[in-house]
PDB file of C-alpha atoms in Angstrom:
ATOM      1  CA  MET A   1      45.480 124.495  69.202  1.00  0.00           C
ATOM      2  CA  THR A   2      46.601 124.698  72.853  1.00  0.00           C
ATOM      3  CA  ALA A   3      44.773 121.488  73.728  1.00  0.00           C
ATOM      4  CA  ARG A   4      46.362 119.636  70.795  1.00  0.00           C
ATOM      5  CA  ILE A   5      49.848 120.818  71.753  1.00  0.00           C
ATOM      6  CA  ALA A   6      49.235 119.791  75.354  1.00  0.00           C
ATOM      7  CA  THR A   7      48.074 116.330  74.267  1.00  0.00           C
ATOM      8  CA  ASN A   8      51.143 115.813  72.086  1.00  0.00           C
ATOM      9  CA  LEU A   9      53.495 116.920  74.842  1.00  0.00           C
ATOM     10  CA  LEU A  10      51.773 114.656  77.358  1.00  0.00           C
ATOM     11  CA  PHE A  11      52.054 111.687  75.027  1.00  0.00           C
ATOM     12  CA  GLY A  12      55.754 112.349  74.466  1.00  0.00           C
ATOM     13  CA  LEU A  13      56.476 112.744  78.155  1.00  0.00           C
ATOM     14  CA  LEU A  14      54.593 109.566  79.028  1.00  0.00           C
ATOM     15  CA  ILE A  15      56.548 107.592  76.419  1.00  0.00           C
ATOM     16  CA  SER A  16      59.785 109.018  77.833  1.00  0.00           C
ATOM     17  CA  THR A  17      58.763 108.092  81.365  1.00  0.00           C
ATOM     18  CA  ILE A  18      57.825 104.535  80.436  1.00  0.00           C
ATOM     19  CA  ALA A  19      61.063 104.066  78.530  1.00  0.00           C
ATOM     20  CA  THR A  20      63.134 105.398  81.416  1.00  0.00           C
ATOM     21  CA  GLY A  21      61.342 103.163  83.872  1.00  0.00           C
ATOM     22  CA  CYS A  22      61.869 100.089  81.694  1.00  0.00           C
ATOM     23  CA  VAL A  23      65.576 100.770  81.352  1.00  0.00           C
ATOM     24  CA  HIS A  24      65.870 101.284  85.112  1.00  0.00           C
ATOM     25  CA  GLN A  25      64.079  97.995  85.817  1.00  0.00           C
ATOM     26  CA  GLN A  26      66.277  96.124  83.341  1.00  0.00           C
ATOM     27  CA  ARG A  27      69.406  97.494  84.989  1.00  0.00           C
ATOM     28  CA  SER A  28      68.162  96.691  88.485  1.00  0.00           C
ATOM     29  CA  LYS A  29      67.414  93.083  87.484  1.00  0.00           C
ATOM     30  CA  GLN A  30      70.954  92.489  86.258  1.00  0.00           C
ATOM     31  CA  SER A  31      72.845  90.324  88.738  1.00  0.00           C
ATOM     32  CA  VAL A  32      76.625  90.207  88.775  1.00  0.00           C
ATOM     33  CA  VAL A  33      78.680  87.793  90.846  1.00  0.00           C
ATOM     34  CA  ALA A  34      82.159  88.657  92.090  1.00  0.00           C
ATOM     35  CA  ALA A  35      84.870  87.215  89.872  1.00  0.00           C
ATOM     36  CA  ALA A  36      86.790  84.227  91.252  1.00  0.00           C
ATOM     37  CA  PHE A  37      89.842  82.725  89.582  1.00  0.00           C
ATOM     38  CA  SER A  38      91.997  79.709  90.225  1.00  0.00           C
ATOM     39  CA  ALA A  39      94.939  80.165  92.547  1.00  0.00           C
ATOM     40  CA  ASP A  40      97.279  79.719  89.576  1.00  0.00           C
ATOM     41  CA  GLU A  41      96.040  83.036  88.173  1.00  0.00           C
ATOM     42  CA  ALA A  42      96.726  84.962  91.375  1.00  0.00           C
ATOM     43  CA  PRO A  43      99.659  87.407  91.562  1.00  0.00           C
ATOM     44  CA  LYS A  44     102.904  85.922  92.879  1.00  0.00           C
ATOM     45  CA  VAL A  45     104.775  87.580  95.733  1.00  0.00           C
ATOM     46  CA  ASP A  46     108.251  86.563  96.932  1.00  0.00           C
ATOM     47  CA  LEU A  47     108.926  86.223 100.644  1.00  0.00           C
ATOM     48  CA  VAL A  48     112.605  86.548 101.472  1.00  0.00           C
ATOM     49  CA  VAL A  49     113.922  83.991 103.955  1.00  0.00           C
ATOM     50  CA  GLU A  50     116.719  85.233 106.185  1.00  0.00           C
ATOM     51  CA  GLY A  51     119.107  83.245 108.341  1.00  0.00           C
ATOM     52  CA  ALA A  52     120.672  79.809 108.150  1.00  0.00           C
ATOM     53  CA  PRO A  53     119.070  76.450 108.993  1.00  0.00           C
ATOM     54  CA  ILE A  54     119.505  74.856 112.428  1.00  0.00           C
ATOM     55  CA  ILE A  55     122.490  72.491 112.472  1.00  0.00           C
ATOM     56  CA  SER A  56     123.135  69.742 115.006  1.00  0.00           C
ATOM     57  CA  THR A  57     126.831  69.121 115.786  1.00  0.00           C
ATOM     58  CA  VAL A  58     125.965  65.705 117.177  1.00  0.00           C
ATOM     59  CA  SER A  59     123.909  64.068 114.471  1.00  0.00           C
ATOM     60  CA  ASN A  60     124.724  66.415 111.600  1.00  0.00           C
ATOM     61  CA  ARG A  61     120.997  66.859 111.200  1.00  0.00           C
ATOM     62  CA  LEU A  62     120.249  70.265 109.681  1.00  0.00           C
ATOM     63  CA  GLU A  63     116.829  70.457 111.291  1.00  0.00           C
ATOM     64  CA  PRO A  64     113.884  68.282 112.278  1.00  0.00           C
ATOM     65  CA  THR A  65     111.743  66.867 109.545  1.00  0.00           C
ATOM     66  CA  VAL A  66     109.135  69.517 108.824  1.00  0.00           C
ATOM     67  CA  ILE A  67     105.851  68.442 107.249  1.00  0.00           C
ATOM     68  CA  PHE A  68     103.319  70.878 105.855  1.00  0.00           C
ATOM     69  CA  SER A  69      99.677  69.941 105.313  1.00  0.00           C
ATOM     70  CA  ASP A  70      97.086  72.145 103.676  1.00  0.00           C
ATOM     71  CA  ASP A  71      93.704  71.985 105.406  1.00  0.00           C
ATOM     72  CA  ARG A  72      92.247  75.247 104.060  1.00  0.00           C
ATOM     73  CA  PRO A  73      88.587  75.315 102.950  1.00  0.00           C
ATOM     74  CA  PRO A  74      88.002  75.396  99.167  1.00  0.00           C
ATOM     75  CA  LEU A  75      86.928  79.076  99.291  1.00  0.00           C
ATOM     76  CA  GLU A  76      90.444  80.049 100.346  1.00  0.00           C
ATOM     77  CA  LYS A  77      92.014  78.318  97.374  1.00  0.00           C
ATOM     78  CA  GLN A  78      90.769  80.885  94.871  1.00  0.00           C
ATOM     79  CA  PHE A  79      91.821  84.372  93.840  1.00  0.00           C
ATOM     80  CA  TYR A  80      89.283  87.208  94.063  1.00  0.00           C
ATOM     81  CA  PRO A  81      90.512  90.353  92.284  1.00  0.00           C
ATOM     82  CA  GLY A  82      87.923  92.637  93.903  1.00  0.00           C
ATOM     83  CA  GLU A  83      85.530  95.111  92.280  1.00  0.00           C
ATOM     84  CA  THR A  84      86.421  98.586  90.993  1.00  0.00           C
ATOM     85  CA  ASN A  85      82.870  99.644  90.043  1.00  0.00           C
ATOM     86  CA  PRO A  86      81.727 102.119  92.744  1.00  0.00           C
ATOM     87  CA  ASN A  87      78.156 100.767  92.558  1.00  0.00           C
ATOM     88  CA  ARG A  88      79.578  97.391  93.641  1.00  0.00           C
ATOM     89  CA  TRP A  89      81.770  98.684  96.461  1.00  0.00           C
ATOM     90  CA  ARG A  90      80.589  95.903  98.781  1.00  0.00           C
ATOM     91  CA  ASP A  91      82.710  93.539  96.661  1.00  0.00           C
ATOM     92  CA  ALA A  92      85.752  95.851  96.643  1.00  0.00           C
ATOM     93  CA  VAL A  93      87.932  93.341  98.497  1.00  0.00           C
ATOM     94  CA  THR A  94      90.896  91.706  96.762  1.00  0.00           C
ATOM     95  CA  ILE A  95      91.674  88.317  98.300  1.00  0.00           C
ATOM     96  CA  LEU A  96      94.915  86.460  97.661  1.00  0.00           C
ATOM     97  CA  PRO A  97      95.336  82.748  98.424  1.00  0.00           C
ATOM     98  CA  LEU A  98      98.322  81.012  99.990  1.00  0.00           C
ATOM     99  CA  GLU A  99      99.543  80.065  96.517  1.00  0.00           C
ATOM    100  CA  SER A 100     100.440  83.701  95.868  1.00  0.00           C
ATOM    101  CA  PHE A 101     103.193  83.474  98.495  1.00  0.00           C
ATOM    102  CA  GLN A 102     104.655  80.063  97.774  1.00  0.00           C
ATOM    103  CA  PRO A 103     107.271  78.695  98.178  1.00  0.00           C
ATOM    104  CA  GLY A 104     108.389  81.628 100.302  1.00  0.00           C
ATOM    105  CA  PHE A 105     105.579  81.197 102.838  1.00  0.00           C
ATOM    106  CA  GLU A 106     106.542  77.649 103.775  1.00  0.00           C
ATOM    107  CA  LYS A 107     110.224  78.561 104.003  1.00  0.00           C
ATOM    108  CA  THR A 108     109.522  81.619 106.146  1.00  0.00           C
ATOM    109  CA  ALA A 109     107.039  79.784 108.385  1.00  0.00           C
ATOM    110  CA  ARG A 110     109.407  76.818 108.772  1.00  0.00           C
ATOM    111  CA  LYS A 111     112.269  79.009 109.971  1.00  0.00           C
ATOM    112  CA  ALA A 112     110.109  81.177 112.239  1.00  0.00           C
ATOM    113  CA  ILE A 113     108.545  78.146 113.933  1.00  0.00           C
ATOM    114  CA  LEU A 114     111.809  76.271 114.395  1.00  0.00           C
ATOM    115  CA  ASP A 115     113.484  79.396 115.776  1.00  0.00           C
ATOM    116  CA  SER A 116     110.680  79.761 118.313  1.00  0.00           C
ATOM    117  CA  LEU A 117     111.437  76.346 119.855  1.00  0.00           C
ATOM    118  CA  GLN A 118     113.909  76.083 122.753  1.00  0.00           C
ATOM    119  CA  ASP A 119     115.611  73.112 121.113  1.00  0.00           C
ATOM    120  CA  ALA A 120     114.173  72.228 117.739  1.00  0.00           C
ATOM    121  CA  LEU A 121     116.482  69.249 117.289  1.00  0.00           C
ATOM    122  CA  ARG A 122     114.897  67.388 120.178  1.00  0.00           C
ATOM    123  CA  TYR A 123     111.940  66.777 117.878  1.00  0.00           C
ATOM    124  CA  GLU A 124     111.973  64.213 115.130  1.00  0.00           C
ATOM    125  CA  THR A 125     109.135  65.825 113.199  1.00  0.00           C
ATOM    126  CA  VAL A 126     107.392  69.159 113.235  1.00  0.00           C
ATOM    127  CA  SER A 127     104.035  69.050 111.431  1.00  0.00           C
ATOM    128  CA  ILE A 128     102.482  72.345 110.392  1.00  0.00           C
ATOM    129  CA  HIS A 129      98.798  72.120 109.522  1.00  0.00           C
ATOM    130  CA  ILE A 130      97.597  75.253 107.693  1.00  0.00           C
ATOM    131  CA  GLN A 131      93.911  75.611 108.505  1.00  0.00           C
ATOM    132  CA  SER A 132      93.274  79.105 107.178  1.00  0.00           C
ATOM    133  CA  PHE A 133      95.193  81.706 105.210  1.00  0.00           C
ATOM    134  CA  GLN A 134      93.846  84.906 103.693  1.00  0.00           C
ATOM    135  CA  VAL A 135      95.472  88.086 102.500  1.00  0.00           C
ATOM    136  CA  ALA A 136      92.871  90.742 101.715  1.00  0.00           C
ATOM    137  CA  LEU A 137      93.032  94.309 100.495  1.00  0.00           C
ATOM    138  CA  ASP A 138      89.789  95.857 101.725  1.00  0.00           C
ATOM    139  CA  GLU A 139      88.871  98.942  99.676  1.00  0.00           C
ATOM    140  CA  ARG A 140      85.169  99.089 100.474  1.00  0.00           C
ATOM    141  CA  ASP A 141      85.487 102.473 102.173  1.00  0.00           C
ATOM    142  CA  ARG A 142      87.253 103.838  99.101  1.00  0.00           C
ATOM    143  CA  GLY A 143      84.555 102.436  96.811  1.00  0.00           C
ATOM    144  CA  GLU A 144      81.716 103.946  98.844  1.00  0.00           C
ATOM    145  CA  GLU A 145      83.432 107.337  98.921  1.00  0.00           C
ATOM    146  CA  GLU A 146      83.957 107.178  95.162  1.00  0.00           C
ATOM    147  CA  LEU A 147      80.267 106.386  94.632  1.00  0.00           C
ATOM    148  CA  LEU A 148      79.221 109.453  96.642  1.00  0.00           C
ATOM    149  CA  TYR A 149      81.815 111.593  94.863  1.00  0.00           C
ATOM    150  CA  ASP A 150      80.545 110.468  91.454  1.00  0.00           C
ATOM    151  CA  TYR A 151      76.972 111.172  92.534  1.00  0.00           C
ATOM    152  CA  LYS A 152      77.935 114.670  93.700  1.00  0.00           C
ATOM    153  CA  ASN A 153      79.538 115.386  90.316  1.00  0.00           C
ATOM    154  CA  TRP A 154      76.489 114.017  88.498  1.00  0.00           C
ATOM    155  CA  ASP A 155      74.104 116.113  90.611  1.00  0.00           C
ATOM    156  CA  ASP A 156      76.201 119.239  90.108  1.00  0.00           C
ATOM    157  CA  ASP A 157      76.236 118.652  86.335  1.00  0.00           C
ATOM    158  CA  ARG A 158      72.464 118.075  86.362  1.00  0.00           C
ATOM    159  CA  GLN A 159      71.772 121.299  88.229  1.00  0.00           C
ATOM    160  CA  GLU A 160      74.096 123.274  85.971  1.00  0.00           C
ATOM    161  CA  LYS A 161      72.406 121.841  82.871  1.00  0.00           C
ATOM    162  CA  GLU A 162      68.959 122.748  84.243  1.00  0.00           C
ATOM    163  CA  ARG A 163      70.172 126.287  84.998  1.00  0.00           C
ATOM    164  CA  LEU A 164      71.569 126.719  81.485  1.00  0.00           C
ATOM    165  CA  ASP A 165      68.388 125.259  79.938  1.00  0.00           C
ATOM    166  CA  ALA A 166      66.241 127.669  81.977  1.00  0.00           C
ATOM    167  CA  GLU A 167      68.392 130.636  80.964  1.00  0.00           C
ATOM    168  CA  ARG A 168      68.288 129.571  77.309  1.00  0.00           C
ATOM    169  CA  LYS A 169      64.499 129.174  77.427  1.00  0.00           C
ATOM    170  CA  ALA A 170      64.059 132.569  79.119  1.00  0.00           C
ATOM    171  CA  GLN A 171      66.316 134.195  76.510  1.00  0.00           C
ATOM    172  CA  ILE A 172      64.279 132.666  73.680  1.00  0.00           C
ATOM    173  CA  GLU A 173      61.033 133.863  75.247  1.00  0.00           C
ATOM    174  CA  ARG A 174      62.449 137.372  75.698  1.00  0.00           C
ATOM    175  CA  SER A 175      63.594 137.412  72.084  1.00  0.00           C
ATOM    176  CA  GLU A 176      60.170 136.263  70.846  1.00  0.00           C
ATOM    177  CA  ARG A 177      58.406 138.944  72.894  1.00  0.00           C
ATOM    178  CA  GLU A 178      60.774 141.590  71.571  1.00  0.00           C
ATOM    179  CA  ILE A 179      60.131 140.499  67.990  1.00  0.00           C
ATOM    180  CA  LYS A 180      56.351 140.635  68.515  1.00  0.00           C
ATOM    181  CA  ARG A 181      56.597 144.065  70.137  1.00  0.00           C
ATOM    182  CA  THR A 182      58.674 145.371  67.242  1.00  0.00           C
ATOM    183  CA  GLN A 183      56.202 143.921  64.727  1.00  0.00           C
ATOM    184  CA  ARG A 184      53.320 145.699  66.445  1.00  0.00           C
ATOM    185  CA  GLU A 185      55.191 148.991  66.613  1.00  0.00           C
ATOM    186  CA  LEU A 186      55.972 148.790  62.896  1.00  0.00           C
ATOM    187  CA  GLY A 187      52.422 147.796  62.062  1.00  0.00           C
ATOM    188  CA  LEU A 188      53.512 144.435  60.755  1.00  0.00           C
ATOM    189  CA  PRO A 189      51.081 141.514  60.900  1.00  0.00           C
ATOM    190  CA  THR A 190      51.462 138.937  63.679  1.00  0.00           C
ATOM    191  CA  SER A 191      49.764 135.608  64.153  1.00  0.00           C
ATOM    192  CA  ALA A 192      46.132 135.733  65.126  1.00  0.00           C
ATOM    193  CA  HIS A 193      46.777 133.800  68.300  1.00  0.00           C
ATOM    194  CA  ASN A 194      49.284 136.358  69.617  1.00  0.00           C
ATOM    195  CA  GLN A 195      47.725 139.502  68.133  1.00  0.00           C
ATOM    196  CA  GLY A 196      47.074 142.262  70.686  1.00  0.00           C
ATOM    197  CA  ASN A 197      49.271 140.884  73.485  1.00  0.00           C
ATOM    198  CA  ASP A 198      52.337 138.624  73.947  1.00  0.00           C
ATOM    199  CA  ASP A 199      50.509 135.842  75.777  1.00  0.00           C
ATOM    200  CA  SER A 200      46.835 135.647  76.532  1.00  0.00           C
ATOM    201  CA  PHE A 201      45.778 135.165  80.134  1.00  0.00           C
ATOM    202  CA  GLY A 202      44.161 131.846  79.196  1.00  0.00           C
ATOM    203  CA  ASP A 203      47.390 130.538  77.656  1.00  0.00           C
ATOM    204  CA  LYS A 204      49.333 131.435  80.773  1.00  0.00           C
ATOM    205  CA  VAL A 205      46.822 129.663  83.009  1.00  0.00           C
ATOM    206  CA  ILE A 206      46.839 126.516  80.855  1.00  0.00           C
ATOM    207  CA  LYS A 207      50.609 126.551  80.667  1.00  0.00           C
ATOM    208  CA  GLY A 208      50.904 126.910  84.441  1.00  0.00           C
ATOM    209  CA  ILE A 209      48.455 124.068  85.090  1.00  0.00           C
ATOM    210  CA  TRP A 210      50.229 121.878  82.529  1.00  0.00           C
ATOM    211  CA  ASN A 211      53.629 122.468  84.113  1.00  0.00           C
ATOM    212  CA  ALA A 212      52.338 121.910  87.649  1.00  0.00           C
ATOM    213  CA  THR A 213      50.275 118.777  86.966  1.00  0.00           C
ATOM    214  CA  VAL A 214      52.204 117.034  84.176  1.00  0.00           C
ATOM    215  CA  VAL A 215      55.659 118.368  83.330  1.00  0.00           C
ATOM    216  CA  THR A 216      57.027 118.914  86.852  1.00  0.00           C
ATOM    217  CA  PRO A 217      55.829 115.561  88.337  1.00  0.00           C
ATOM    218  CA  ILE A 218      57.214 113.597  85.374  1.00  0.00           C
ATOM    219  CA  LYS A 219      60.506 115.489  85.523  1.00  0.00           C
ATOM    220  CA  LYS A 220      60.804 114.775  89.261  1.00  0.00           C
ATOM    221  CA  ARG A 221      60.007 111.107  88.718  1.00  0.00           C
ATOM    222  CA  ASN A 222      62.678 110.783  86.033  1.00  0.00           C
ATOM    223  CA  GLN A 223      65.167 112.581  88.249  1.00  0.00           C
ATOM    224  CA  LYS A 224      64.415 110.198  91.116  1.00  0.00           C
ATOM    225  CA  ILE A 225      64.874 107.183  88.843  1.00  0.00           C
ATOM    226  CA  GLU A 226      68.222 108.493  87.655  1.00  0.00           C
ATOM    227  CA  ARG A 227      69.247 109.471  91.192  1.00  0.00           C
ATOM    228  CA  ASP A 228      68.405 105.977  92.435  1.00  0.00           C
ATOM    229  CA  ARG A 229      70.430 104.505  89.586  1.00  0.00           C
ATOM    230  CA  GLN A 230      73.419 106.683  90.418  1.00  0.00           C
ATOM    231  CA  LEU A 231      73.304 105.709  94.099  1.00  0.00           C
ATOM    232  CA  ALA A 232      72.331 102.051  93.606  1.00  0.00           C
ATOM    233  CA  VAL A 233      74.578  99.669  95.526  1.00  0.00           C
ATOM    234  CA  ALA A 234      74.656  96.029  94.478  1.00  0.00           C
ATOM    235  CA  PRO A 235      74.527  93.414  97.253  1.00  0.00           C
ATOM    236  CA  GLN A 236      77.734  91.701  98.254  1.00  0.00           C
ATOM    237  CA  THR A 237      78.461  88.513  96.352  1.00  0.00           C
ATOM    238  CA  LEU A 238      81.859  87.720  97.891  1.00  0.00           C
ATOM    239  CA  PRO A 239      81.599  84.967 100.520  1.00  0.00           C
ATOM    240  CA  THR A 240      81.182  86.585 103.921  1.00  0.00           C
ATOM    241  CA  GLU A 241      83.688  84.084 105.319  1.00  0.00           C
ATOM    242  CA  LEU A 242      86.342  85.971 103.364  1.00  0.00           C
ATOM    243  CA  THR A 243      85.238  89.520 104.222  1.00  0.00           C
ATOM    244  CA  ASP A 244      84.086  89.374 107.841  1.00  0.00           C
ATOM    245  CA  ASN A 245      86.417  91.028 110.356  1.00  0.00           C
ATOM    246  CA  LYS A 246      88.389  92.765 107.611  1.00  0.00           C
ATOM    247  CA  ARG A 247      89.518  96.363 108.015  1.00  0.00           C
ATOM    248  CA  SER A 248      90.170  98.982 105.376  1.00  0.00           C
ATOM    249  CA  GLY A 249      93.657  98.302 104.040  1.00  0.00           C
ATOM    250  CA  TRP A 250      95.817  95.171 104.097  1.00  0.00           C
ATOM    251  CA  ASN A 251      94.741  92.187 106.188  1.00  0.00           C
ATOM    252  CA  CYS A 252      96.345  88.812 106.790  1.00  0.00           C
ATOM    253  CA  GLN A 253      94.607  85.995 108.614  1.00  0.00           C
ATOM    254  CA  LEU A 254      96.605  82.914 109.540  1.00  0.00           C
ATOM    255  CA  GLN A 255      95.390  79.912 111.484  1.00  0.00           C
ATOM    256  CA  LEU A 256      97.466  76.771 111.938  1.00  0.00           C
ATOM    257  CA  GLU A 257      98.319  73.872 114.201  1.00  0.00           C
ATOM    258  CA  VAL A 258     101.844  72.768 115.008  1.00  0.00           C
ATOM    259  CA  SER A 259     102.399  69.165 116.111  1.00  0.00           C
ATOM    260  CA  LEU A 260     105.779  68.430 117.743  1.00  0.00           C
ATOM    261  CA  LYS A 261     106.886  64.778 117.898  1.00  0.00           C
ATOM    262  CA  PRO A 262     109.893  63.946 120.119  1.00  0.00           C
ATOM    263  CA  LYS A 263     111.558  60.556 119.795  1.00  0.00           C
ATOM    264  CA  ASP A 264     109.700  57.843 121.765  1.00  0.00           C
ATOM    265  CA  LYS A 265     107.178  60.349 123.142  1.00  0.00           C
ATOM    266  CA  PRO A 266     103.655  61.355 122.121  1.00  0.00           C
ATOM    267  CA  ALA A 267     103.258  64.424 119.965  1.00  0.00           C
ATOM    268  CA  ARG A 268     102.062  67.716 121.357  1.00  0.00           C
ATOM    269  CA  THR A 269      99.790  69.959 119.274  1.00  0.00           C
ATOM    270  CA  VAL A 270      99.449  73.706 119.631  1.00  0.00           C
ATOM    271  CA  SER A 271      96.782  75.742 117.818  1.00  0.00           C
ATOM    272  CA  MET A 272      97.437  79.374 116.914  1.00  0.00           C
ATOM    273  CA  THR A 273      95.582  82.177 115.168  1.00  0.00           C
ATOM    274  CA  ALA A 274      97.165  85.427 114.049  1.00  0.00           C
ATOM    275  CA  THR A 275      95.878  88.496 112.271  1.00  0.00           C
ATOM    276  CA  SER A 276      97.898  91.426 110.999  1.00  0.00           C
ATOM    277  CA  TYR A 277      96.849  94.732 109.519  1.00  0.00           C
ATOM    278  CA  ALA A 278      98.457  97.631 107.658  1.00  0.00           C
ATOM    279  CA  LYS A 279      97.068 100.718 105.996  1.00  0.00           C
ATOM    280  CA  LYS A 280      97.416 100.878 102.235  1.00  0.00           C
ATOM    281  CA  THR A 281      99.971 103.478 101.257  1.00  0.00           C
ATOM    282  CA  ASP A 282     101.487 104.917  98.105  1.00  0.00           C
ATOM    283  CA  SER A 283     104.901 105.378  99.712  1.00  0.00           C
ATOM    284  CA  THR A 284     105.966 101.744  99.224  1.00  0.00           C
ATOM    285  CA  SER A 285     105.315  99.143  96.556  1.00  0.00           C
ATOM    286  CA  VAL A 286     102.211  96.959  96.671  1.00  0.00           C
ATOM    287  CA  GLU A 287     104.431  93.861  96.745  1.00  0.00           C
ATOM    288  CA  SER A 288     106.309  95.171  99.765  1.00  0.00           C
ATOM    289  CA  GLN A 289     103.058  95.856 101.622  1.00  0.00           C
ATOM    290  CA  MET A 290     101.831  92.318 100.924  1.00  0.00           C
ATOM    291  CA  GLN A 291     105.144  90.866 102.108  1.00  0.00           C
ATOM    292  CA  GLN A 292     105.077  92.816 105.350  1.00  0.00           C
ATOM    293  CA  VAL A 293     101.515  91.921 106.317  1.00  0.00           C
ATOM    294  CA  VAL A 294     102.218  88.186 105.785  1.00  0.00           C
ATOM    295  CA  ILE A 295     105.544  88.251 107.624  1.00  0.00           C
ATOM    296  CA  ALA A 296     103.871  90.071 110.531  1.00  0.00           C
ATOM    297  CA  ALA A 297     101.290  87.272 110.853  1.00  0.00           C
ATOM    298  CA  ILE A 298     104.014  84.604 110.737  1.00  0.00           C
ATOM    299  CA  LYS A 299     105.988  86.428 113.456  1.00  0.00           C
ATOM    300  CA  ASP A 300     102.837  86.601 115.591  1.00  0.00           C
ATOM    301  CA  VAL A 301     102.352  82.836 115.283  1.00  0.00           C
ATOM    302  CA  ALA A 302     106.007  82.230 116.148  1.00  0.00           C
ATOM    303  CA  ALA A 303     105.702  84.460 119.212  1.00  0.00           C
ATOM    304  CA  GLN A 304     102.668  82.499 120.416  1.00  0.00           C
ATOM    305  CA  LEU A 305     104.550  79.229 119.985  1.00  0.00           C
ATOM    306  CA  LYS A 306     107.595  80.605 121.804  1.00  0.00           C
ATOM    307  CA  SER A 307     105.411  81.550 124.765  1.00  0.00           C
ATOM    308  CA  GLU A 308     104.610  77.849 125.153  1.00  0.00           C
ATOM    309  CA  ALA A 309     108.314  77.266 126.051  1.00  0.00           C
ATOM    310  CA  LEU A 310     108.505  74.071 123.992  1.00  0.00           C
TER     311      LEU A 310
END
């Protein structure tokens, strides 16, 4: 009888183990790529332009002719909403393209650049070549912390369930022993297998060997599979060009060239790169935080141009 029960339990546990392993392998083979949308689908953020245009009292020209050209790589012309699944925290970076801030960006950049010149009206044309623009909300730290927090909750729940199962099993065994003892005291018949004592020495030995060699190893293996699944981290699928050098919070990267063309003189070109950063906060609106990080980068570019004393 004991051998047959052991065989049945072994068969059931093996089937459970194989099934768990298959499910784990199927999950691990699933590949997911970070979502990318057209710039038209990106959120729109207004940039407020302050101040009046430059006016010439001589020619009545409001300002030099300002020409914008967009030389960004194709990767920067898409919207990446970022991942919220903790197991994919490496892709937890939301990336907004330039289109999210138009037309306010061009208006703000135009004014900041013209204001940074000593005499903007001495130039016939001011050409602004946008070579790179990224606004990114990096939440990878938050995603990794959430993954570990979820794992801690899962592990706590698992341990509590095992404790309750062990207590329930011990209570059942105590109740069965009490029933058998009462039956013997009252002279009532008990099963032949358990007659004379609660558990034979041989049954205890077989049970101990079974638990040590079969049940416990399989249980540990299943726990490891589930633990690995809980802590599994998918590889990053976002282009590294968009995530390198980003910090946790709001980031803005701006790279452009400004070509200044005076009348009857060759143009002069100045290249500038600016980065700005701000921690994400709940004290102000998300739109306001995006506005500030972009305006900070534009002001940085304007300050670099002003230092050229053009």
